[in-house]
mmCIF file with all atom_site columns, C-alpha atoms in Angstrom:
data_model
loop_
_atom_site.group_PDB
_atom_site.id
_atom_site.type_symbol
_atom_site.label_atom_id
_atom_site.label_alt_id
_atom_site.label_comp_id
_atom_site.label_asym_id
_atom_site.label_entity_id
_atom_site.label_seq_id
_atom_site.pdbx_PDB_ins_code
_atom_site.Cartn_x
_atom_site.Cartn_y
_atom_site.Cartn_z
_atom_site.occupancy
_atom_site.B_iso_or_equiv
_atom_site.pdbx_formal_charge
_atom_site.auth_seq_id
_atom_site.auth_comp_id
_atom_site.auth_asym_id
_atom_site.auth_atom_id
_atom_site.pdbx_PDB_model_num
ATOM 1   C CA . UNK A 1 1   ? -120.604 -54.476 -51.735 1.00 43.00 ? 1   UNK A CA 1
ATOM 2   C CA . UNK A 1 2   ? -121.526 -53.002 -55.189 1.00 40.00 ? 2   UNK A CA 1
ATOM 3   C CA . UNK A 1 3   ? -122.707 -54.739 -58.043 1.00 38.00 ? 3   UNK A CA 1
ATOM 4   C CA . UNK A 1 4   ? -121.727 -53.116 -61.552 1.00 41.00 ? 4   UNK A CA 1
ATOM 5   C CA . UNK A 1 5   ? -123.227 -54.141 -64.600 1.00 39.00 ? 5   UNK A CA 1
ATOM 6   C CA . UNK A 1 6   ? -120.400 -53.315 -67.868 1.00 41.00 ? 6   UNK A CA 1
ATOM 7   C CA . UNK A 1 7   ? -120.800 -53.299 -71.681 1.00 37.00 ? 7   UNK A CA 1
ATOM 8   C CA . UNK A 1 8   ? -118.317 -54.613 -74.363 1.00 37.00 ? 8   UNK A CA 1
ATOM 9   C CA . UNK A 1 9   ? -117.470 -51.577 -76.309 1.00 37.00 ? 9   UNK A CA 1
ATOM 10  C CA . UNK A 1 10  ? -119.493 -53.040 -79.365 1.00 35.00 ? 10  UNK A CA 1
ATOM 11  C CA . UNK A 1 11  ? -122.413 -53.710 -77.164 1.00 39.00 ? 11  UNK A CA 1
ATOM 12  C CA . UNK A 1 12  ? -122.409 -49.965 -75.796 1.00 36.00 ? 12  UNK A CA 1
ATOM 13  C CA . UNK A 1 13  ? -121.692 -48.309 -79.286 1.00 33.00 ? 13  UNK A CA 1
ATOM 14  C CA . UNK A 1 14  ? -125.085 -50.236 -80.294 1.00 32.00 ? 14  UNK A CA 1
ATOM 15  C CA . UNK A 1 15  ? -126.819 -49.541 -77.267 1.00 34.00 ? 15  UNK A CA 1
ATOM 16  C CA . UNK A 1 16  ? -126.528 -45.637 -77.288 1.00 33.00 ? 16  UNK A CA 1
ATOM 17  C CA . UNK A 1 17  ? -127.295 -45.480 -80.831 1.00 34.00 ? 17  UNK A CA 1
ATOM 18  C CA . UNK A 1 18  ? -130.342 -47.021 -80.965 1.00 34.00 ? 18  UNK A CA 1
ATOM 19  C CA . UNK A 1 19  ? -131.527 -45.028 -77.833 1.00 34.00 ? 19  UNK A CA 1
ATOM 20  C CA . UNK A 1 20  ? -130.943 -47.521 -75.267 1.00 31.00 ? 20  UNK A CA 1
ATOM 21  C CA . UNK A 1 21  ? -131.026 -47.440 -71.731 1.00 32.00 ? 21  UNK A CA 1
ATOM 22  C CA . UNK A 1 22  ? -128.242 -49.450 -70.390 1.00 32.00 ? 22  UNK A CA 1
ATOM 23  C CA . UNK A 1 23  ? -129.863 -51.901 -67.244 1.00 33.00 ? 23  UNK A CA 1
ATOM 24  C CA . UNK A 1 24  ? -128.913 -51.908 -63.881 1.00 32.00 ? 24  UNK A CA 1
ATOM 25  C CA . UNK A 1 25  ? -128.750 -55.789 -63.887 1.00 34.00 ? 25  UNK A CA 1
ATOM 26  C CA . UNK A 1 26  ? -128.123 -58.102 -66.803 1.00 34.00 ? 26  UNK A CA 1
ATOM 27  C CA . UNK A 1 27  ? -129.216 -61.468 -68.192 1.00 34.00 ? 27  UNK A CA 1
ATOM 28  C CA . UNK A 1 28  ? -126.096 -63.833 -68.801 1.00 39.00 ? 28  UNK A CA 1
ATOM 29  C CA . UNK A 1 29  ? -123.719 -62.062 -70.668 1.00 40.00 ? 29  UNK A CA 1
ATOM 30  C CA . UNK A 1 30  ? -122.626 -63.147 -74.741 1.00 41.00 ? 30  UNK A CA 1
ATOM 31  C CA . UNK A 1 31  ? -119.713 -61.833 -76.583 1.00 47.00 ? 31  UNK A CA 1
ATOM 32  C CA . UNK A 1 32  ? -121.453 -58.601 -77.430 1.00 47.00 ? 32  UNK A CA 1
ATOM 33  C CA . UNK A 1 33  ? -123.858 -58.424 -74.295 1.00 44.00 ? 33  UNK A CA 1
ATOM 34  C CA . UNK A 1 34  ? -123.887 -57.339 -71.016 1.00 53.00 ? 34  UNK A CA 1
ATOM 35  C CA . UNK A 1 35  ? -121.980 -59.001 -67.729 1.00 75.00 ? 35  UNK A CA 1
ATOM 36  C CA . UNK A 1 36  ? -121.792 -58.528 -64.710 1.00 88.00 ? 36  UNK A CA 1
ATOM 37  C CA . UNK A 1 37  ? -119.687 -58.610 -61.511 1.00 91.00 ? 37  UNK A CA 1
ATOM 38  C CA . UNK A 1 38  ? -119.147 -57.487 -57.762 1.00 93.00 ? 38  UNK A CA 1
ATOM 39  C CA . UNK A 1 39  ? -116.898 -55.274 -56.126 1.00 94.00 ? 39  UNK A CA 1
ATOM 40  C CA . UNK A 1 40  ? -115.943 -55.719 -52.540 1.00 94.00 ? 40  UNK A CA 1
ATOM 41  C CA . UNK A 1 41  ? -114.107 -54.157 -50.026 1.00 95.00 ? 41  UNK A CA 1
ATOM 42  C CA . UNK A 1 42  ? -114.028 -54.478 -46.326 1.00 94.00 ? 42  UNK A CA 1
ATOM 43  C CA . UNK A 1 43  ? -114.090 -51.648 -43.487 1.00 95.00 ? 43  UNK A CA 1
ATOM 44  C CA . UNK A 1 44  ? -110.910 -49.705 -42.418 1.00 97.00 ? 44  UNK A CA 1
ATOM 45  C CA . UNK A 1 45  ? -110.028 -51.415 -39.402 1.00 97.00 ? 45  UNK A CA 1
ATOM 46  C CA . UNK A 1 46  ? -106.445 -51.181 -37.598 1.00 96.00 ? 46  UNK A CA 1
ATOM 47  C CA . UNK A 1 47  ? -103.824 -53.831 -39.492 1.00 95.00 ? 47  UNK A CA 1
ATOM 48  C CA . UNK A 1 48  ? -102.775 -56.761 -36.649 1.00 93.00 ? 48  UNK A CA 1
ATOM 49  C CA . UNK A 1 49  ? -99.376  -56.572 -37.734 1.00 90.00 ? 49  UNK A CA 1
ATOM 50  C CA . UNK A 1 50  ? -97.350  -53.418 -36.693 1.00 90.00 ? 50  UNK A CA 1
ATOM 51  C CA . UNK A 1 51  ? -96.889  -50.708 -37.090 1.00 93.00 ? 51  UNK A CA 1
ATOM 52  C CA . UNK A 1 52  ? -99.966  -49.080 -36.556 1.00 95.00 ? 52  UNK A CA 1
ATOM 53  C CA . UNK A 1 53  ? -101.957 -48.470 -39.395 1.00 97.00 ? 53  UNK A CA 1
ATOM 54  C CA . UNK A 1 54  ? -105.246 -48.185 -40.995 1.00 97.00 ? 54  UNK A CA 1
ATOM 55  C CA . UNK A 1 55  ? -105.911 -50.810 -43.276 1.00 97.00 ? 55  UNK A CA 1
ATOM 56  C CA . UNK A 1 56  ? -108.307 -51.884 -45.720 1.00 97.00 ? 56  UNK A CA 1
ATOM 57  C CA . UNK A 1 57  ? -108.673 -54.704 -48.557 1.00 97.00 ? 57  UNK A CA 1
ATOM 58  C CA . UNK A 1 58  ? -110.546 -54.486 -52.044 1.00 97.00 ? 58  UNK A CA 1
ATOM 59  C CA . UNK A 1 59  ? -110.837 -57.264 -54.142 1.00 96.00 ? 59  UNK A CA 1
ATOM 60  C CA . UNK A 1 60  ? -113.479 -58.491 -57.486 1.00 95.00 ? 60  UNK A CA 1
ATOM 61  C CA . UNK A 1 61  ? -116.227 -61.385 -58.226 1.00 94.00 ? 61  UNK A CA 1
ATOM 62  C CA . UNK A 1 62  ? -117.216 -62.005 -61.486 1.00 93.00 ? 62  UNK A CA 1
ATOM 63  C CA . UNK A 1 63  ? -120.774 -63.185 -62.089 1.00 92.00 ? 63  UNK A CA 1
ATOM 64  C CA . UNK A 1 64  ? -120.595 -63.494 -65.700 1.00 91.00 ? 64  UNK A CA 1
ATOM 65  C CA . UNK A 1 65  ? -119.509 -62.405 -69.237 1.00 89.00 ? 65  UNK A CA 1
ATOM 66  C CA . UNK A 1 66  ? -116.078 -61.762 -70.556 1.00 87.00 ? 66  UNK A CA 1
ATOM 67  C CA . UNK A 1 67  ? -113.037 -60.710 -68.659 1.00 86.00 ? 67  UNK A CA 1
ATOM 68  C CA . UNK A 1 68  ? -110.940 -63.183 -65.998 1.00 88.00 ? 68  UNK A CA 1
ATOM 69  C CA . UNK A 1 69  ? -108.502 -60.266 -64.690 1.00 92.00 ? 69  UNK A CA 1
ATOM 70  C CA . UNK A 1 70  ? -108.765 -56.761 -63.658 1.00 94.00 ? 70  UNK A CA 1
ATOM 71  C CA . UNK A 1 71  ? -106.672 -53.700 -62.271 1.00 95.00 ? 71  UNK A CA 1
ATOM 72  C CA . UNK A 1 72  ? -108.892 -53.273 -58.518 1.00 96.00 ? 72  UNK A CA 1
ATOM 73  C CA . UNK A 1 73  ? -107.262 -49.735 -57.273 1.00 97.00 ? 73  UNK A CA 1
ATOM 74  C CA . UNK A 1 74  ? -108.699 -49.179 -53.494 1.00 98.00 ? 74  UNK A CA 1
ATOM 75  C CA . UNK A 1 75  ? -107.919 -45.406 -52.375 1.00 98.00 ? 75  UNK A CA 1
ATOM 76  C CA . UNK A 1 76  ? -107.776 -45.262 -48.238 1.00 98.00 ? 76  UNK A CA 1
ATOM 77  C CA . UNK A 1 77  ? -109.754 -42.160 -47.217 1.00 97.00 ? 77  UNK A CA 1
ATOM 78  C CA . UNK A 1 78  ? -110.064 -39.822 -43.983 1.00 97.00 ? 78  UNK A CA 1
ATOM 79  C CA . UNK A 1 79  ? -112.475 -37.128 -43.580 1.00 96.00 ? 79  UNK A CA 1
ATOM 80  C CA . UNK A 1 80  ? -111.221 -33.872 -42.635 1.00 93.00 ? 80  UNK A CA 1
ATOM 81  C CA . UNK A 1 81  ? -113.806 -31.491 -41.764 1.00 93.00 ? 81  UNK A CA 1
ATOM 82  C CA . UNK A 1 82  ? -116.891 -32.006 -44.538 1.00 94.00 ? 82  UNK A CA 1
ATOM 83  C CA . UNK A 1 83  ? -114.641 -33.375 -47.322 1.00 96.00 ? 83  UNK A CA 1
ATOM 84  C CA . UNK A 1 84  ? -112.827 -36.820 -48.019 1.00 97.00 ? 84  UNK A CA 1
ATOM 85  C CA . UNK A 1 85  ? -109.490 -36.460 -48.540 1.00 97.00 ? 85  UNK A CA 1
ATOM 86  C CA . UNK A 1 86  ? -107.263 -39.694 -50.130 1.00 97.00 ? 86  UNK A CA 1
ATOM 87  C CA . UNK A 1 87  ? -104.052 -40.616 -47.870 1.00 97.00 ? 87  UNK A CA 1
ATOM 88  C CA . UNK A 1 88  ? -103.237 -43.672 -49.671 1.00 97.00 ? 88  UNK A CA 1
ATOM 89  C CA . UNK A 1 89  ? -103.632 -45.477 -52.305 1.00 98.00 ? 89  UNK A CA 1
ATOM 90  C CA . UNK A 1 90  ? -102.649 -49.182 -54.348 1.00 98.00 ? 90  UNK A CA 1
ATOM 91  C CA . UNK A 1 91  ? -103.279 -51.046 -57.245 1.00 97.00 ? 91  UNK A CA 1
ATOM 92  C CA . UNK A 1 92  ? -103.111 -54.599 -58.292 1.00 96.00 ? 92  UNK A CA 1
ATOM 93  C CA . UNK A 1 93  ? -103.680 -56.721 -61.032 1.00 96.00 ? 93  UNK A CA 1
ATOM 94  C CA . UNK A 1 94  ? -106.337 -59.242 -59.691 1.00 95.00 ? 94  UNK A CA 1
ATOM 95  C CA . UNK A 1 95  ? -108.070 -62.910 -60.664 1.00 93.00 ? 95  UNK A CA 1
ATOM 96  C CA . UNK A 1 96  ? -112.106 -62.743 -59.248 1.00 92.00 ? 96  UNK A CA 1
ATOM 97  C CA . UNK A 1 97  ? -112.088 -63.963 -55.962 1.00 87.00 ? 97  UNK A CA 1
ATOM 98  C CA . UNK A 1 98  ? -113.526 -64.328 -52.173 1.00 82.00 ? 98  UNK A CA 1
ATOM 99  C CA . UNK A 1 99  ? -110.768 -61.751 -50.809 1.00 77.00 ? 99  UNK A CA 1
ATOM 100 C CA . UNK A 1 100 ? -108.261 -64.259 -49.737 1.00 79.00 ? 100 UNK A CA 1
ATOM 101 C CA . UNK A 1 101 ? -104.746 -62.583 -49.758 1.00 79.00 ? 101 UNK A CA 1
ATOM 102 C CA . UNK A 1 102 ? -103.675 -63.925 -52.483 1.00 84.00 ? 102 UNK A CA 1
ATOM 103 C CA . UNK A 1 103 ? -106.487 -61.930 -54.585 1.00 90.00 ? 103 UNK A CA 1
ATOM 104 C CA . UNK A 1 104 ? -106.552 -58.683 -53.037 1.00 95.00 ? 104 UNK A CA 1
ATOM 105 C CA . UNK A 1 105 ? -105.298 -55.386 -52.900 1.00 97.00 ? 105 UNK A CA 1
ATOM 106 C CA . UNK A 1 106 ? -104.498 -53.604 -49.765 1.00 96.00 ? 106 UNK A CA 1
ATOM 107 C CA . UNK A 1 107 ? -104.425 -49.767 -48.953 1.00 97.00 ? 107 UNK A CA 1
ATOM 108 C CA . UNK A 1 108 ? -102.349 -48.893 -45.537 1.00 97.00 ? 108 UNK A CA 1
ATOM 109 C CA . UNK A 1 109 ? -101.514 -45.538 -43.982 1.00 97.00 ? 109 UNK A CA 1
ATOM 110 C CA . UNK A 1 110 ? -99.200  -45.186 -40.591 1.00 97.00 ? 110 UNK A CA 1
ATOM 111 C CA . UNK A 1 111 ? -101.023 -43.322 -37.897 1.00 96.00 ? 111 UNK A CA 1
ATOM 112 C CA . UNK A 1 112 ? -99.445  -40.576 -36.506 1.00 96.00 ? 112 UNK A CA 1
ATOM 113 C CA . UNK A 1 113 ? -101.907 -40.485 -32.923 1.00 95.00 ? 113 UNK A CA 1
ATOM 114 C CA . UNK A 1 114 ? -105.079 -42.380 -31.524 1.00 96.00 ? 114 UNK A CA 1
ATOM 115 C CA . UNK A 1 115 ? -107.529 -39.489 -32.639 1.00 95.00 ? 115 UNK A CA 1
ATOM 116 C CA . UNK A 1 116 ? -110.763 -40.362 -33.459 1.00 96.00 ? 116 UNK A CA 1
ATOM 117 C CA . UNK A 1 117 ? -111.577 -40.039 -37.047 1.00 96.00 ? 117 UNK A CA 1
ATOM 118 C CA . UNK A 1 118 ? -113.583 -41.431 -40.306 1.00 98.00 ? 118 UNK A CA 1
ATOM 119 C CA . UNK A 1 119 ? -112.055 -43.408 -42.435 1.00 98.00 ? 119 UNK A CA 1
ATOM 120 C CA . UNK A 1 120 ? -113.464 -45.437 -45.840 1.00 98.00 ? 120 UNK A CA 1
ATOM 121 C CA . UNK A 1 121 ? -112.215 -46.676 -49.090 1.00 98.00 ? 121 UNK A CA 1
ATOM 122 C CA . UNK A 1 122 ? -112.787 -45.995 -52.453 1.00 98.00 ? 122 UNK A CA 1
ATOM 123 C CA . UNK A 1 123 ? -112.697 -49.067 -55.111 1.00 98.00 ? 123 UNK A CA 1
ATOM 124 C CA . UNK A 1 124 ? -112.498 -49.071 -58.851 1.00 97.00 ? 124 UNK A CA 1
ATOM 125 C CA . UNK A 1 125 ? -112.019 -52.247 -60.546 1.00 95.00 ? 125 UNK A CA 1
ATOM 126 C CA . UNK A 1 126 ? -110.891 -52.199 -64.267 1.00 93.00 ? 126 UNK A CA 1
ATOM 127 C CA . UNK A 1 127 ? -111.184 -55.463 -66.560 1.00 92.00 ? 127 UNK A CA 1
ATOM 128 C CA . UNK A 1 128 ? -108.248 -56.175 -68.228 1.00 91.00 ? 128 UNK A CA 1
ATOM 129 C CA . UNK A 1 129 ? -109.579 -55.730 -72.531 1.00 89.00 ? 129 UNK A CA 1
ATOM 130 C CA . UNK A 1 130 ? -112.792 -55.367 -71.787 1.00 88.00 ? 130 UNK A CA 1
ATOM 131 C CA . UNK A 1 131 ? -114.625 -51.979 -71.331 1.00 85.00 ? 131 UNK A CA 1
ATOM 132 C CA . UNK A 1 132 ? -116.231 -51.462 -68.005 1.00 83.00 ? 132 UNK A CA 1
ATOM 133 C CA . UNK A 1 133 ? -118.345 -48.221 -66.910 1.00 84.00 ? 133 UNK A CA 1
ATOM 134 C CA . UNK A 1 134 ? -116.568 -45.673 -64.426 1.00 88.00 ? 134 UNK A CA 1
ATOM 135 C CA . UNK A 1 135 ? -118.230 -46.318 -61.411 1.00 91.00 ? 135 UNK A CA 1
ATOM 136 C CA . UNK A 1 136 ? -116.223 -46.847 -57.857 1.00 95.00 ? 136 UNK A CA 1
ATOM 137 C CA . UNK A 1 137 ? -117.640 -48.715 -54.604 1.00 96.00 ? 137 UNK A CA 1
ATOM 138 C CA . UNK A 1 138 ? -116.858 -46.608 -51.454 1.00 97.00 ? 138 UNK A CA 1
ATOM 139 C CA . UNK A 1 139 ? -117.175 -48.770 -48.241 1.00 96.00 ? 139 UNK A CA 1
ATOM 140 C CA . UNK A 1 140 ? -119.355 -47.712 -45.493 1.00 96.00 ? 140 UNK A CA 1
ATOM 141 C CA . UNK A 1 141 ? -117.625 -45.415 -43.546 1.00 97.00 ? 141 UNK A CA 1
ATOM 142 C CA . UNK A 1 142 ? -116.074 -46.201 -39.991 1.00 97.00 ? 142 UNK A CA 1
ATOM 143 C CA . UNK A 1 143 ? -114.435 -44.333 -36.912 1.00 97.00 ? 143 UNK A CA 1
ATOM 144 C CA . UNK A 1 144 ? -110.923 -45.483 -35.945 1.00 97.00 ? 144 UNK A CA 1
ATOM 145 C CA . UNK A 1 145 ? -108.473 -44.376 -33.379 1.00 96.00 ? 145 UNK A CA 1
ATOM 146 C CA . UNK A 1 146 ? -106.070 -43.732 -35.502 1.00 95.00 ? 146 UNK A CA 1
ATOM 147 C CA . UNK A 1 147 ? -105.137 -39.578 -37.129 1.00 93.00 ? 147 UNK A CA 1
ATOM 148 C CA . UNK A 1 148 ? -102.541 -39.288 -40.072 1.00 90.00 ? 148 UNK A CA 1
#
Protein backbone atom coordinates (compact mmCIF):
# COMPACT_ATOMS: atom_id res chain seq x y z
CA UNK A 1 0.00 0.00 0.00
CA UNK A 2 0.95 3.64 -0.88
CA UNK A 3 -0.15 6.62 0.70
CA UNK A 4 -0.34 9.83 -1.65
CA UNK A 5 -0.75 13.11 -0.35
CA UNK A 6 -2.68 15.58 -3.44
CA UNK A 7 -3.21 19.36 -3.75
CA UNK A 8 -6.35 21.25 -5.04
CA UNK A 9 -5.10 23.06 -8.02
CA UNK A 10 -5.49 26.46 -6.05
CA UNK A 11 -3.61 25.05 -3.17
CA UNK A 12 -0.60 23.91 -5.52
CA UNK A 13 -0.59 27.18 -7.70
CA UNK A 14 0.00 28.93 -4.12
CA UNK A 15 2.28 26.48 -2.89
CA UNK A 16 4.93 26.62 -5.77
CA UNK A 17 4.79 30.25 -5.88
CA UNK A 18 5.63 31.08 -2.67
CA UNK A 19 8.51 28.46 -2.70
CA UNK A 20 6.86 25.71 -1.02
CA UNK A 21 7.71 22.32 -0.46
CA UNK A 22 4.72 20.21 -0.87
CA UNK A 23 4.65 17.47 2.45
CA UNK A 24 4.73 13.98 2.30
CA UNK A 25 1.80 13.76 4.83
CA UNK A 26 -0.91 16.30 5.51
CA UNK A 27 -2.94 17.75 8.37
CA UNK A 28 -6.83 17.42 7.67
CA UNK A 29 -7.48 18.70 4.47
CA UNK A 30 -9.84 22.30 3.80
CA UNK A 31 -11.17 23.40 0.54
CA UNK A 32 -7.86 24.82 -0.56
CA UNK A 33 -5.50 22.42 1.52
CA UNK A 34 -4.00 19.31 1.31
CA UNK A 35 -5.76 15.57 1.60
CA UNK A 36 -4.91 12.63 1.61
CA UNK A 37 -5.67 9.00 0.66
CA UNK A 38 -4.41 5.30 0.08
CA UNK A 39 -3.92 3.25 -2.78
CA UNK A 40 -4.11 -0.48 -2.60
CA UNK A 41 -3.64 -3.30 -4.59
CA UNK A 42 -3.15 -6.91 -3.85
CA UNK A 43 -0.45 -9.49 -5.30
CA UNK A 44 -0.88 -11.25 -8.73
CA UNK A 45 -2.07 -14.47 -7.73
CA UNK A 46 -3.85 -17.12 -10.17
CA UNK A 47 -7.89 -16.09 -10.52
CA UNK A 48 -10.11 -19.25 -8.83
CA UNK A 49 -12.42 -19.06 -11.55
CA UNK A 50 -11.22 -20.43 -14.99
CA UNK A 51 -9.63 -20.04 -17.23
CA UNK A 52 -6.33 -19.68 -16.06
CA UNK A 53 -5.18 -16.40 -15.50
CA UNK A 54 -3.17 -14.00 -13.60
CA UNK A 55 -5.12 -11.75 -11.68
CA UNK A 56 -4.86 -8.83 -9.62
CA UNK A 57 -7.27 -6.14 -7.87
CA UNK A 58 -6.63 -2.28 -7.22
CA UNK A 59 -8.90 -0.32 -5.44
CA UNK A 60 -8.78 3.53 -3.23
CA UNK A 61 -9.25 4.80 0.59
CA UNK A 62 -9.75 8.17 1.21
CA UNK A 63 -8.41 9.61 4.47
CA UNK A 64 -9.51 13.03 3.99
CA UNK A 65 -10.17 16.22 1.92
CA UNK A 66 -12.22 16.65 -1.17
CA UNK A 67 -13.03 14.09 -3.76
CA UNK A 68 -15.64 10.86 -3.16
CA UNK A 69 -14.83 9.12 -6.69
CA UNK A 70 -11.89 8.36 -8.74
CA UNK A 71 -10.73 6.63 -12.11
CA UNK A 72 -8.18 3.60 -10.23
CA UNK A 73 -6.41 2.16 -13.62
CA UNK A 74 -4.27 -1.10 -12.39
CA UNK A 75 -1.79 -2.19 -15.35
CA UNK A 76 -0.91 -6.21 -14.91
CA UNK A 77 2.85 -6.54 -15.46
CA UNK A 78 5.44 -9.47 -16.33
CA UNK A 79 9.06 -9.10 -16.39
CA UNK A 80 10.81 -10.18 -19.36
CA UNK A 81 14.42 -10.24 -19.01
CA UNK A 82 15.47 -6.79 -16.88
CA UNK A 83 12.42 -4.75 -17.99
CA UNK A 84 8.58 -4.71 -17.04
CA UNK A 85 6.56 -5.05 -19.74
CA UNK A 86 2.41 -4.24 -19.37
CA UNK A 87 0.12 -7.30 -20.68
CA UNK A 88 -3.01 -5.92 -19.45
CA UNK A 89 -4.62 -3.36 -18.35
CA UNK A 90 -8.39 -1.82 -16.84
CA UNK A 91 -9.95 1.04 -15.56
CA UNK A 92 -12.87 1.84 -13.42
CA UNK A 93 -14.62 4.52 -11.98
CA UNK A 94 -14.45 3.79 -8.16
CA UNK A 95 -16.19 4.99 -4.57
CA UNK A 96 -13.14 4.67 -1.58
CA UNK A 97 -13.35 1.43 -0.25
CA UNK A 98 -11.88 -1.88 1.61
CA UNK A 99 -11.52 -3.78 -1.91
CA UNK A 100 -14.75 -5.58 -1.82
CA UNK A 101 -15.83 -6.38 -5.47
CA UNK A 102 -18.08 -4.09 -5.74
CA UNK A 103 -15.23 -1.24 -5.43
CA UNK A 104 -12.50 -2.55 -7.36
CA UNK A 105 -10.88 -2.85 -10.48
CA UNK A 106 -9.45 -5.99 -11.79
CA UNK A 107 -6.53 -6.60 -14.33
CA UNK A 108 -6.52 -10.39 -15.88
CA UNK A 109 -4.30 -11.94 -18.53
CA UNK A 110 -4.84 -15.79 -19.90
CA UNK A 111 -1.72 -17.83 -19.45
CA UNK A 112 -0.46 -19.44 -22.24
CA UNK A 113 1.97 -22.27 -19.99
CA UNK A 114 2.95 -22.90 -16.21
CA UNK A 115 6.42 -21.05 -16.61
CA UNK A 116 7.72 -19.47 -13.83
CA UNK A 117 7.73 -15.78 -14.03
CA UNK A 118 7.33 -12.19 -12.15
CA UNK A 119 4.45 -10.63 -12.22
CA UNK A 120 3.17 -7.08 -10.36
CA UNK A 121 0.77 -4.32 -10.91
CA UNK A 122 0.93 -0.90 -11.48
CA UNK A 123 -1.92 1.50 -9.86
CA UNK A 124 -2.84 5.06 -10.58
CA UNK A 125 -5.82 6.41 -9.01
CA UNK A 126 -7.31 9.72 -10.43
CA UNK A 127 -9.98 11.84 -8.35
CA UNK A 128 -12.76 12.67 -10.21
CA UNK A 129 -12.47 17.18 -10.23
CA UNK A 130 -9.96 17.31 -8.07
CA UNK A 131 -6.20 17.50 -9.01
CA UNK A 132 -4.08 14.73 -7.70
CA UNK A 133 -0.11 14.38 -8.24
CA UNK A 134 1.11 11.65 -10.86
CA UNK A 135 2.36 9.13 -8.77
CA UNK A 136 1.42 5.16 -9.29
CA UNK A 137 1.66 2.29 -6.49
CA UNK A 138 3.35 -0.84 -8.00
CA UNK A 139 2.66 -3.97 -5.80
CA UNK A 140 5.43 -6.01 -4.54
CA UNK A 141 6.38 -8.22 -7.05
CA UNK A 142 5.55 -12.09 -7.07
CA UNK A 143 6.49 -15.39 -9.04
CA UNK A 144 3.57 -17.28 -10.61
CA UNK A 145 3.32 -20.33 -12.71
CA UNK A 146 1.77 -18.87 -15.20
CA UNK A 147 3.85 -17.33 -18.95
CA UNK A 148 1.75 -15.14 -21.46
Amino acid sequence: MRTRTFLTSAALTTALLAGSVVPATAAPATAKGPGVFVTNGDRVHISSTPPRTASAHAWWTHVSGPGTKAKVTIWLQMKSGKKWHSVARNAKNLKSGNGGSARRVVARKKCANRSKRQWRTKIDVDLIGVADSPEKAYTKPVTVKCGV
